[in-house]
XYZ file of C-alpha atoms in Angstrom:
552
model
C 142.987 56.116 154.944
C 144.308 58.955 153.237
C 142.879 57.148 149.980
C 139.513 56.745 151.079
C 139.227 60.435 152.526
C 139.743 61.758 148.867
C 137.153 59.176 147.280
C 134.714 60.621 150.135
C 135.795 64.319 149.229
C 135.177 63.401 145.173
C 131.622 61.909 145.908
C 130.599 64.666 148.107
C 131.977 66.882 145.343
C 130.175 65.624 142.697
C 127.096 65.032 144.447
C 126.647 68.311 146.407
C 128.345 70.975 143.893
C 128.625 69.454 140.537
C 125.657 67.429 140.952
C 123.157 69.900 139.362
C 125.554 70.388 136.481
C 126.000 66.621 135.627
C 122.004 66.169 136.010
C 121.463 68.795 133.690
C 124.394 67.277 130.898
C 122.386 64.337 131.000
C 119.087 65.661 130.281
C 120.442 67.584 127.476
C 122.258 64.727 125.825
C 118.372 62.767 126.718
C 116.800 65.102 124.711
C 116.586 66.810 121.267
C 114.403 69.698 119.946
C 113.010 69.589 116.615
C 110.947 71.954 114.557
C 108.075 69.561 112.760
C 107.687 70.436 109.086
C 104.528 72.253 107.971
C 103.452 72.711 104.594
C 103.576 76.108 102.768
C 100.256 77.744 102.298
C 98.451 77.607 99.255
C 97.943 80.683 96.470
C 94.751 80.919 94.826
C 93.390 83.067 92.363
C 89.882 85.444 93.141
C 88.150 82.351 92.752
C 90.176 79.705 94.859
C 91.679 78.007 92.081
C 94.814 76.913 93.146
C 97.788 78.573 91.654
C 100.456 77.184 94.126
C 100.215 74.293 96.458
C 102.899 71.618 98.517
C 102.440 68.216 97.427
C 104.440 64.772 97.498
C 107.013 65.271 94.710
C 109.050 63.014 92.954
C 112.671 63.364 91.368
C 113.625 60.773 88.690
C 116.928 58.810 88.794
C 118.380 56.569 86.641
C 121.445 54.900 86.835
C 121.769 53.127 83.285
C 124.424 50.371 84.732
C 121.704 48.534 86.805
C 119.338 48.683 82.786
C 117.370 45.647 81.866
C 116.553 46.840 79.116
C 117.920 48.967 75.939
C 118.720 53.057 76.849
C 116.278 53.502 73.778
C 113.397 51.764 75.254
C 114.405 53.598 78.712
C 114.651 56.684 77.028
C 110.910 56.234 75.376
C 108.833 55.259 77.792
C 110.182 57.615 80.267
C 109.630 60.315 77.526
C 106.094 59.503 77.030
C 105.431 59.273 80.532
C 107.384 63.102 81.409
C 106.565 64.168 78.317
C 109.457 64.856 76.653
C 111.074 64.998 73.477
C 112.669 61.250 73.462
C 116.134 62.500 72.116
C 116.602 65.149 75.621
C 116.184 62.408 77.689
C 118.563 59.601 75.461
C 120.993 62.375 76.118
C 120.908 62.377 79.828
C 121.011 58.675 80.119
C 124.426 59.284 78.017
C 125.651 61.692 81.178
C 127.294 58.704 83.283
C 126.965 55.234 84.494
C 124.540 55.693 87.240
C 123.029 58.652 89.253
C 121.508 60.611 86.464
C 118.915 63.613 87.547
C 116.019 63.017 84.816
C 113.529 65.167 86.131
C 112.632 66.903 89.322
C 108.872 67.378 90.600
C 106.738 64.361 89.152
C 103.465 64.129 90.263
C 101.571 61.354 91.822
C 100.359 60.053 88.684
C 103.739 60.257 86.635
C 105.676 58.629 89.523
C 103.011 55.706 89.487
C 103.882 55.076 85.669
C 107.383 55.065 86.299
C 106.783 52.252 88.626
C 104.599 50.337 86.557
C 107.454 50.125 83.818
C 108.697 47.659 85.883
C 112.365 48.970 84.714
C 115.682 48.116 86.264
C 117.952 51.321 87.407
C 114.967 53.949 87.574
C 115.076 55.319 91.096
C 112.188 57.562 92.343
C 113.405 59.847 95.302
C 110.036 61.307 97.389
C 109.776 64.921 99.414
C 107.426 67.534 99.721
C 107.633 70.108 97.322
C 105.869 72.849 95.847
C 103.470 72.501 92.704
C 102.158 75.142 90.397
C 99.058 73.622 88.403
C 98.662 76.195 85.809
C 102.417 75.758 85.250
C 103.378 79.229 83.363
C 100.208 80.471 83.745
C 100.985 82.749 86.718
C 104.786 82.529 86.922
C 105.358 86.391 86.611
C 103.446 86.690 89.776
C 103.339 83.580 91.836
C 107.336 83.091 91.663
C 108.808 79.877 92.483
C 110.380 78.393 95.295
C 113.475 76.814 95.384
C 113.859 73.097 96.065
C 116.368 72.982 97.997
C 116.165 75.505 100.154
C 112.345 76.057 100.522
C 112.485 79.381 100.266
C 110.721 81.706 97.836
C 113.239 83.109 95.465
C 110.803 85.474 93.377
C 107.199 86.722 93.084
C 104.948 86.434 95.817
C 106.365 83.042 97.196
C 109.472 85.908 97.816
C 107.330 88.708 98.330
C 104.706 87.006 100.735
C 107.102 84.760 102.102
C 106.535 85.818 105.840
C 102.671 84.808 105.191
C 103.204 81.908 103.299
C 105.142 79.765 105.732
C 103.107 78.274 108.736
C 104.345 78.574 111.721
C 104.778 75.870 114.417
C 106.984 75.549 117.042
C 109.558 73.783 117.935
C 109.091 70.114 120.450
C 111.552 68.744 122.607
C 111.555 64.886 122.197
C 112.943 61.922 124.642
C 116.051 59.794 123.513
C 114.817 56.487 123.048
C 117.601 53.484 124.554
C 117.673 52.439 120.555
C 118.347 56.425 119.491
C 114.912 57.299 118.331
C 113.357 60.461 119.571
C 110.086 60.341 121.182
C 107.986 62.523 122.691
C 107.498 63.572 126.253
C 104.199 61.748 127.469
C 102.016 64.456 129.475
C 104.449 67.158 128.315
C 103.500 70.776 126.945
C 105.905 69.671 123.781
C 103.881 66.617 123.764
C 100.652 68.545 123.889
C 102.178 70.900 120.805
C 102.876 67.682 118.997
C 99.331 66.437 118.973
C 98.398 69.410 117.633
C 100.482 69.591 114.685
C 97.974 67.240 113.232
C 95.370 70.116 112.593
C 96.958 73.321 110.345
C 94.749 75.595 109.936
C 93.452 76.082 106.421
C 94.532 79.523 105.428
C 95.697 80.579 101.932
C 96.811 83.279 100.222
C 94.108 84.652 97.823
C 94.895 86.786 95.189
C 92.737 89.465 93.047
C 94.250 87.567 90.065
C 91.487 85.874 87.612
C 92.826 83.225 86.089
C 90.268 82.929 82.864
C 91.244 86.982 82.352
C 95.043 86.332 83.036
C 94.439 83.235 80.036
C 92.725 85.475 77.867
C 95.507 88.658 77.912
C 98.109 85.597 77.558
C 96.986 84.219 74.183
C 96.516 88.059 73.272
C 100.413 88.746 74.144
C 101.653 85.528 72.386
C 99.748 86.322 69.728
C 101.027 89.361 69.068
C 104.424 88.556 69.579
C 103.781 85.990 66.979
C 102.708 88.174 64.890
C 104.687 91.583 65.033
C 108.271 89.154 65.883
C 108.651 91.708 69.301
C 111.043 90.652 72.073
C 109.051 90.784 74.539
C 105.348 91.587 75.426
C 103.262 92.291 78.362
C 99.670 92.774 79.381
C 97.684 94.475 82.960
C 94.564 94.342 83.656
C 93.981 97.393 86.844
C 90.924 97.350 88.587
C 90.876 101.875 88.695
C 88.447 102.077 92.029
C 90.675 99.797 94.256
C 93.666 99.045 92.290
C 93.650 95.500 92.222
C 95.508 93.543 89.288
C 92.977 91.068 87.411
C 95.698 90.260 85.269
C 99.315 90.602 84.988
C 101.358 88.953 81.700
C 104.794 89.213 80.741
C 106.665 86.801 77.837
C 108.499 85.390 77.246
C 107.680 83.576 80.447
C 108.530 80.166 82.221
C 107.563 77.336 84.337
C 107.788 77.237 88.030
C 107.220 73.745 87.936
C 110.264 73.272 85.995
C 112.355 76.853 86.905
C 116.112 75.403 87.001
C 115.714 74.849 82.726
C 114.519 78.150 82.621
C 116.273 80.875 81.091
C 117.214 83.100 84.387
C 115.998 86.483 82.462
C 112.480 85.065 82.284
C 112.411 85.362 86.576
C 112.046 88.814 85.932
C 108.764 90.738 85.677
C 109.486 93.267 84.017
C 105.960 95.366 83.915
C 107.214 96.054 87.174
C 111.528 96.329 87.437
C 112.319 97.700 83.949
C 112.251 101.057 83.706
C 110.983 102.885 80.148
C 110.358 106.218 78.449
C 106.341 106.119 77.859
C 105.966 108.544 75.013
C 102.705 109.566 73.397
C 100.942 107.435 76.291
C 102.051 110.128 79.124
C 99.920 113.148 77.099
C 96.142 112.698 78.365
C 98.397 112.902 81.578
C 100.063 116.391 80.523
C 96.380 117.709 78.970
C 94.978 117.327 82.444
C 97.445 118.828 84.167
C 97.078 122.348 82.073
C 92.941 121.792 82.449
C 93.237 121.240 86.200
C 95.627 123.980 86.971
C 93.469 126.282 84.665
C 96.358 127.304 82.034
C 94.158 125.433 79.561
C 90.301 126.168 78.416
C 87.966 123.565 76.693
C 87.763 125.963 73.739
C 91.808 126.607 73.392
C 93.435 125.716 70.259
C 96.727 125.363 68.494
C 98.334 125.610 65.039
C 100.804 122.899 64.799
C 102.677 123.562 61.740
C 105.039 120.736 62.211
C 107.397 121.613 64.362
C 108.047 123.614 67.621
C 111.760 125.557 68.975
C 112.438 125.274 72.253
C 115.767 126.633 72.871
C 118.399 125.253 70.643
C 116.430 122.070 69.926
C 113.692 121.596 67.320
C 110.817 119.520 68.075
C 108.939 118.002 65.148
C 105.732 115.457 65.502
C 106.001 111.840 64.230
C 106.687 111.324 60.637
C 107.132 115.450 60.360
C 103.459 115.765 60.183
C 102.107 119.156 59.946
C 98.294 118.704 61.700
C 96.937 122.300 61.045
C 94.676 123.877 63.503
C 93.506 121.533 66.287
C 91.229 121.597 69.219
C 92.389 119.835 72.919
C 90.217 116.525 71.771
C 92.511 116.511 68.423
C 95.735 117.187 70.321
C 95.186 113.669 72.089
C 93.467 112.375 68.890
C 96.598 113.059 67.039
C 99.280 112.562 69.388
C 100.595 116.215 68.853
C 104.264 116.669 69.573
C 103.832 120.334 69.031
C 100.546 121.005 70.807
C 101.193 118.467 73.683
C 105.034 120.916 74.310
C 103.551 123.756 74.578
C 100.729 122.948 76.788
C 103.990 122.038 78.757
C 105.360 124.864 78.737
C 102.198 126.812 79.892
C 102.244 124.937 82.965
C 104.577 127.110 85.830
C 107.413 124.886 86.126
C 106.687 124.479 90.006
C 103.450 123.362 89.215
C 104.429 120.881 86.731
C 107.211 119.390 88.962
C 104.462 118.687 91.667
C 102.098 116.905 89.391
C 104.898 114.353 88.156
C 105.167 113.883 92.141
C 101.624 113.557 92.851
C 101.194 111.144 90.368
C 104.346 108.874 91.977
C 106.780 109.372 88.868
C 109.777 109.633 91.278
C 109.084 106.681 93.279
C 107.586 102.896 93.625
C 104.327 102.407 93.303
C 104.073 100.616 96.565
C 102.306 97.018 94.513
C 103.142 93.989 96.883
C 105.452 92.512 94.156
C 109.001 92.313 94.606
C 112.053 93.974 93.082
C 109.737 97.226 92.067
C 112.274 99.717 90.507
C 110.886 103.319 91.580
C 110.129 105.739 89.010
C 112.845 108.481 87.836
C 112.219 112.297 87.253
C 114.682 115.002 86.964
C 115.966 116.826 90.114
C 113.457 119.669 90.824
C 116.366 122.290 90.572
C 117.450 120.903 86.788
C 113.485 120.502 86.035
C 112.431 124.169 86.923
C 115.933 125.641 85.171
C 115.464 123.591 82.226
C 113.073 124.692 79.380
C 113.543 121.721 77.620
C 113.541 119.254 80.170
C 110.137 120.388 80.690
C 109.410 120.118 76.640
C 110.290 116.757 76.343
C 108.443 115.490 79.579
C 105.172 116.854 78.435
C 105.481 114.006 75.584
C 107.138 111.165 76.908
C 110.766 111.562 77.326
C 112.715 112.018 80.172
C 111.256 110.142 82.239
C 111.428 107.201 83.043
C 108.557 104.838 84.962
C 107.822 100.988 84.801
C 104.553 100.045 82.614
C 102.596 99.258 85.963
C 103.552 102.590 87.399
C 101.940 104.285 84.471
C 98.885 102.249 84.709
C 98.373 103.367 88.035
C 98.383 107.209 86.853
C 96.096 106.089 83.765
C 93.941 104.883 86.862
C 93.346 108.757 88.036
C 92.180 109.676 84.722
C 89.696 106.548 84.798
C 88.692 106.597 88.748
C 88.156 110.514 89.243
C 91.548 111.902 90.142
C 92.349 109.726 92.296
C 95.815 107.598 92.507
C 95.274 104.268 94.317
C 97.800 101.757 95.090
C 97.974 98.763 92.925
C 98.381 95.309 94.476
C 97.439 91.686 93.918
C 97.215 89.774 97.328
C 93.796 89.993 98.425
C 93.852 88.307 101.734
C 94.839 85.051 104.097
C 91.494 83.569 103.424
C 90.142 80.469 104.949
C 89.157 77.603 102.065
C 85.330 78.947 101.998
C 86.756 82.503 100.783
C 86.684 84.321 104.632
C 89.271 86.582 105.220
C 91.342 85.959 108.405
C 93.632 88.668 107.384
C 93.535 91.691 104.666
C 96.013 94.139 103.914
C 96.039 97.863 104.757
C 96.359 100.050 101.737
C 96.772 103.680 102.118
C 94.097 105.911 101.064
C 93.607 107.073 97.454
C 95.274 110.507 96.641
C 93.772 113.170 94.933
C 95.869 114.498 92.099
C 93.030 115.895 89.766
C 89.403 117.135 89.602
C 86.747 114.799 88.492
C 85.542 117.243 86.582
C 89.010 117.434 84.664
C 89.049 113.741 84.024
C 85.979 113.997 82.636
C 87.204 115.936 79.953
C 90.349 114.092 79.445
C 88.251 110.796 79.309
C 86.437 112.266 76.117
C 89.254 113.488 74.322
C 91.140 109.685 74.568
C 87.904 108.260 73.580
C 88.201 109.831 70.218
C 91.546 108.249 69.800
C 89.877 104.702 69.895
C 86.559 105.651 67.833
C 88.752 108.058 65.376
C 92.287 107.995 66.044
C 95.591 105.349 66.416
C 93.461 103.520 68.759
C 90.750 102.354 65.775
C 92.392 98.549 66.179
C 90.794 98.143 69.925
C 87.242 99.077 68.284
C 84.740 96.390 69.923
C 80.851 97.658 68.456
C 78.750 98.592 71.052
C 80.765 99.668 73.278
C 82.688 102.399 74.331
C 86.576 102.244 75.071
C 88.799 105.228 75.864
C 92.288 105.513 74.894
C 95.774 106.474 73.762
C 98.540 104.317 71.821
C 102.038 105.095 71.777
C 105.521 104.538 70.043
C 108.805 105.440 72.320
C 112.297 105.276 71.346
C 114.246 102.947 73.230
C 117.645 104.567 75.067
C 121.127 103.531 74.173
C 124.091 103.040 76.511
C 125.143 106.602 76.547
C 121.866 108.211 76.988
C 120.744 108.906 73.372
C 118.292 106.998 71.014
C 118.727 103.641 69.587
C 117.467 103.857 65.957
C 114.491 102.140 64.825
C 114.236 100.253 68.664
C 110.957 100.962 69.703
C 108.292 99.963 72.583
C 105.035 99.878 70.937
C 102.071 100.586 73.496
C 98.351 101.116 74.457
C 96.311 102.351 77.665
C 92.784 101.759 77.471
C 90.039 102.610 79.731
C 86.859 100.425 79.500
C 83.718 101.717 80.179
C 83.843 104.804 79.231
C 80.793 105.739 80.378
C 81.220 103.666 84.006
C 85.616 103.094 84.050
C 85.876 99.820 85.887
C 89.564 98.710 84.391
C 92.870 100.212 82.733
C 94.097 97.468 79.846
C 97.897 97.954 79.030
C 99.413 96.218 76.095
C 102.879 96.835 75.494
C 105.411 95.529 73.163
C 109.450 95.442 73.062
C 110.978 96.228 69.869
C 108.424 95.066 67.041
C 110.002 95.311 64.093
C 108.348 98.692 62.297
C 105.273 98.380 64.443
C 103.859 101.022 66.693
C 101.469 101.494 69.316
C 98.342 101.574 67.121
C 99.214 99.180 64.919
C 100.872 96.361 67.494
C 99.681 97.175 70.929
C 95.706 98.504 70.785
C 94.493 95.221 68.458
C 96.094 92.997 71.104
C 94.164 94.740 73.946
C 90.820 94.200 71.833
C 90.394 90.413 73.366
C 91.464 91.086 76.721
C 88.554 93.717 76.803
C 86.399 91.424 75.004
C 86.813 88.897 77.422
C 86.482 91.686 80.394
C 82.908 92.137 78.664
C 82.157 88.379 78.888
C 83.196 87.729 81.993
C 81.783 90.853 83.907
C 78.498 90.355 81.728
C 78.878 93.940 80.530
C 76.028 94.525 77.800
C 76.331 96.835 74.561
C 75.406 99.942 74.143
């Protein structure tokens, strides 16, 4: 009896007070939740041309024990068909008896060849993946993602990761008796997984054009060619809104094919390397003295060579002595002298606020990633320091990424005004409407239009007269203003000879639509006239075709 009692005790136990608690265990070992894979959005350029876009991909085994044939006839026709040299893929097959990685992200067309080889120990491996059809094209600013992870790992598939990724939430599925997971019938989850098969059709549209992005490419590998520089770069700034129509860096790589890649090629560095801009930074300097008034269109200055400024001696490039010159030939002839002691005119104060104005102490806000802000001097150091505020008002001393200085060039092109530069346009739907755009703060006023006016002028002579002569296009009017800065060394002097050769162009001049920056690493003996303005001559051009801009 005594037996029987505890077997009714343990059913009423589990039933009344653990029953809830078993019934609940069960469900949950019934059930699993799952979060359905969506592809990532697409990036287009201006024009919807698709820069990045998830596709079926294909990675290429081979496992050379299971060959029917000779590894030299493996070796070829997979060559042909991945184009490849035929001697890097003999080598891989020489790696190991069988699970060999030939090549990661075949299309649809190569992985149909492979099959049609009809070859023994070739083993295709399918998954979504990510695709970049213009392959290098865009690298510096679409990024890659990684393919293993999914995840963006630079560019905007980092930046604009948040965006890119669709999301979708998770379902809870039934345990079939067999182990398969279905879904609820008549469920909400069930209801969420019918509708996974509509996604909407947003994608992330970019002011990039991709014929102007070509165009500055071939300019920048030319050059490089040509001039045997380490690295060049190209922008292309829209100066009302800031938008980037083009944005080149090489030596560059594929994101199609990133894990072969050199890693320092993942970084854009128009945007992360910091630099010393030189004779570029003086239209800058001349409207600072015309807009805070220390400076009249009818000053001159006697530039006999050289100019004191403390202890230190400042002397022009190549000692030149330029005689008497007026405020258009001080930016004509990239006066040392003339450009040190407008400089030096300015009150310190003043000068201090301009260089923060203009966003020389920090980033410039573009919606790239890894943006290294901008680097002046400590205001109490600037204002104390005489020659601190010499060498600023031609270039040294501070330091600022190429795109940062575009964006000041901008002010002198746009009215004064400092916008924000970016490149994502909007989440568009496929016929171009935006479902989403983002905010950009309002441009800041940093000098008079009537100043920039002025300044325009004066860097126009540099192009029709000047350095700039290289970037001449007939019939039409380009401002401008080259220049050649000595690279840094470890310990905070000058490297000699190591140079960045460079150009800022405004185009119109008599309506600025765009700044054009062409700069150059380390060209052997080259310099900003003679490397960087004839490169920026058929990105302009093409500017001219494209936008339908006629002569003068």
């Amino acid at each position: 009896m005594a037996a029987v009692a505890g077997l009714v005790l343990r059913l009423v136990w589990l039933q009344g007070v653990q029953g809830e608690t078993l019934t609940n265990r069960a469900r949950a070992q019934q059930r699993v939740t799952v979060k359905p894979f969506a592809p990532r959005r697409s990036i287009v350029d201006r024009r919807g041309v698709a820069l990045a876009l998830d596709r079926v991909t294909y990675t290429l085994y081979a496992h050379p024990k299971l060959f029917n044939k000779p590894k030299s006839v493996v070796a070829a026709l997979v060559a042909s068909i991945l184009q490849e040299p035929v001697t890097e893929v003999a080598q891989k097959l020489e790696r190991g008896r069988s699970g060999i990685r030939l090549h990661e992200s075949l299309t649809e067309d190569q992985a149909q060849r492979i099959r049609r080889t009809a070859l023994d120990g070739l083993e295709l491996h399918e998954r979504p993946g990510r695709v970049y059809p213009q392959d290098e094209m865009a690298a510096e600013v679409v990024g890659y993602v990684n393919l293993f992870d999914g995840q963006g790992k630079t560019g905007l598939e980092y930046s604009m990761g948040r965006l890119l990724a669709r999301s979708v939430s998770p379902v809870t599925l039934e345990r079939a008796p067999g182990g398969y997971a279905l879904p609820r019938l008549g469920s909400l989850e069930n209801d969420r997984l019918n509708q996974l098969t509509y996604l909407d059709d947003l994608q992330l549209k970019l002011t990039l054009d991709l014929r102007l992005q070509r165009a500055a490419r071939a300019a920048v590998q030319a050059q490089m060619t040509a001039s045997r520089a380490k690295k060049g770069a190209a922008i292309v700034l829209d100066v009302q809104t800031g938008a980037i129509r083009a944005l080149v860096c090489e030596p560059n790589y594929n994101p199609n094919r990133y894990s072969e890649a050199d890693v320092a090629r993942f970084r854009n560095w128009v945007v992360s390397d910091l630099y010393e801009p030189g004779s570029t930074f003086k239209p800058l300097v001349m409207a600072m003295g015309l807009d805070s008034r220390v400076l009249s269109l009818d000053d001159t200055f006697d530039d006999n060579g050289s100019v004191q400024v403390g202890d230190r001696i400042i002397r022009n490039f190549n000692f030149a002595r330029l005689g008497k010159l007026n405020l258009s030939k001080v930016i004509q002839t990239s006066s040392n002298v003339a450009t040190v002691r407008i400089g030096l005119r300015l009150d310190p104060g003043v000068f201090y606020q301009y260089l923060q104005r203009l966003g020389f102490n920090q980033a410039s806000g573009v919606d790239l990633p890894f943006e290294t802000p901008g680097q002046i001097k400590d205001r109490q150091t600037f204002l104390a320091s005489k020659i601190d505020r010499a060498t600023t008002s031609f270039g040294q001393g501070v330091a600022i990424t190429p795109l940062q200085l575009v964006r000041a060039i901008a002010a002198l092109a746009n009215g004064g005004k400092l916008v924000t530069p970016h490149i994502v346009d909007s989440l568009s739907t496929v016929e171009g409407q935006p479902y989403w755009q983002p905010a950009h703060p309002e441009p800041m006023p940093v000098f008079s239009a009537a100043t920039t006016r002025e300044v325009l002028k004066m860097m126009e002579t540099v192009v029709s007269q000047g350095t700039g002569k290289r970037a001449q296009i007939p019939g039409y009017r380009i401002a401008g203003k080259t220049g050649t800065s000595q690279k840094q060394d470890e310990r905070g002097g000058y490297r000699r000879g190591a140079v960045i050769a460079s150009f800022v162009s405004i185009f119109p001049v008599e309506n600025p639509r765009y700044v054009v920056m062409t700069i150059f690493d380390e060209p052997p003996g080259g310099s900003g006239g003679v490397v960087a303005a004839p490169a920026a001559k058929p990105i302009l051009e093409s500017i001219i075709t494209l936008d339908g801009l006629p002569p003068q």
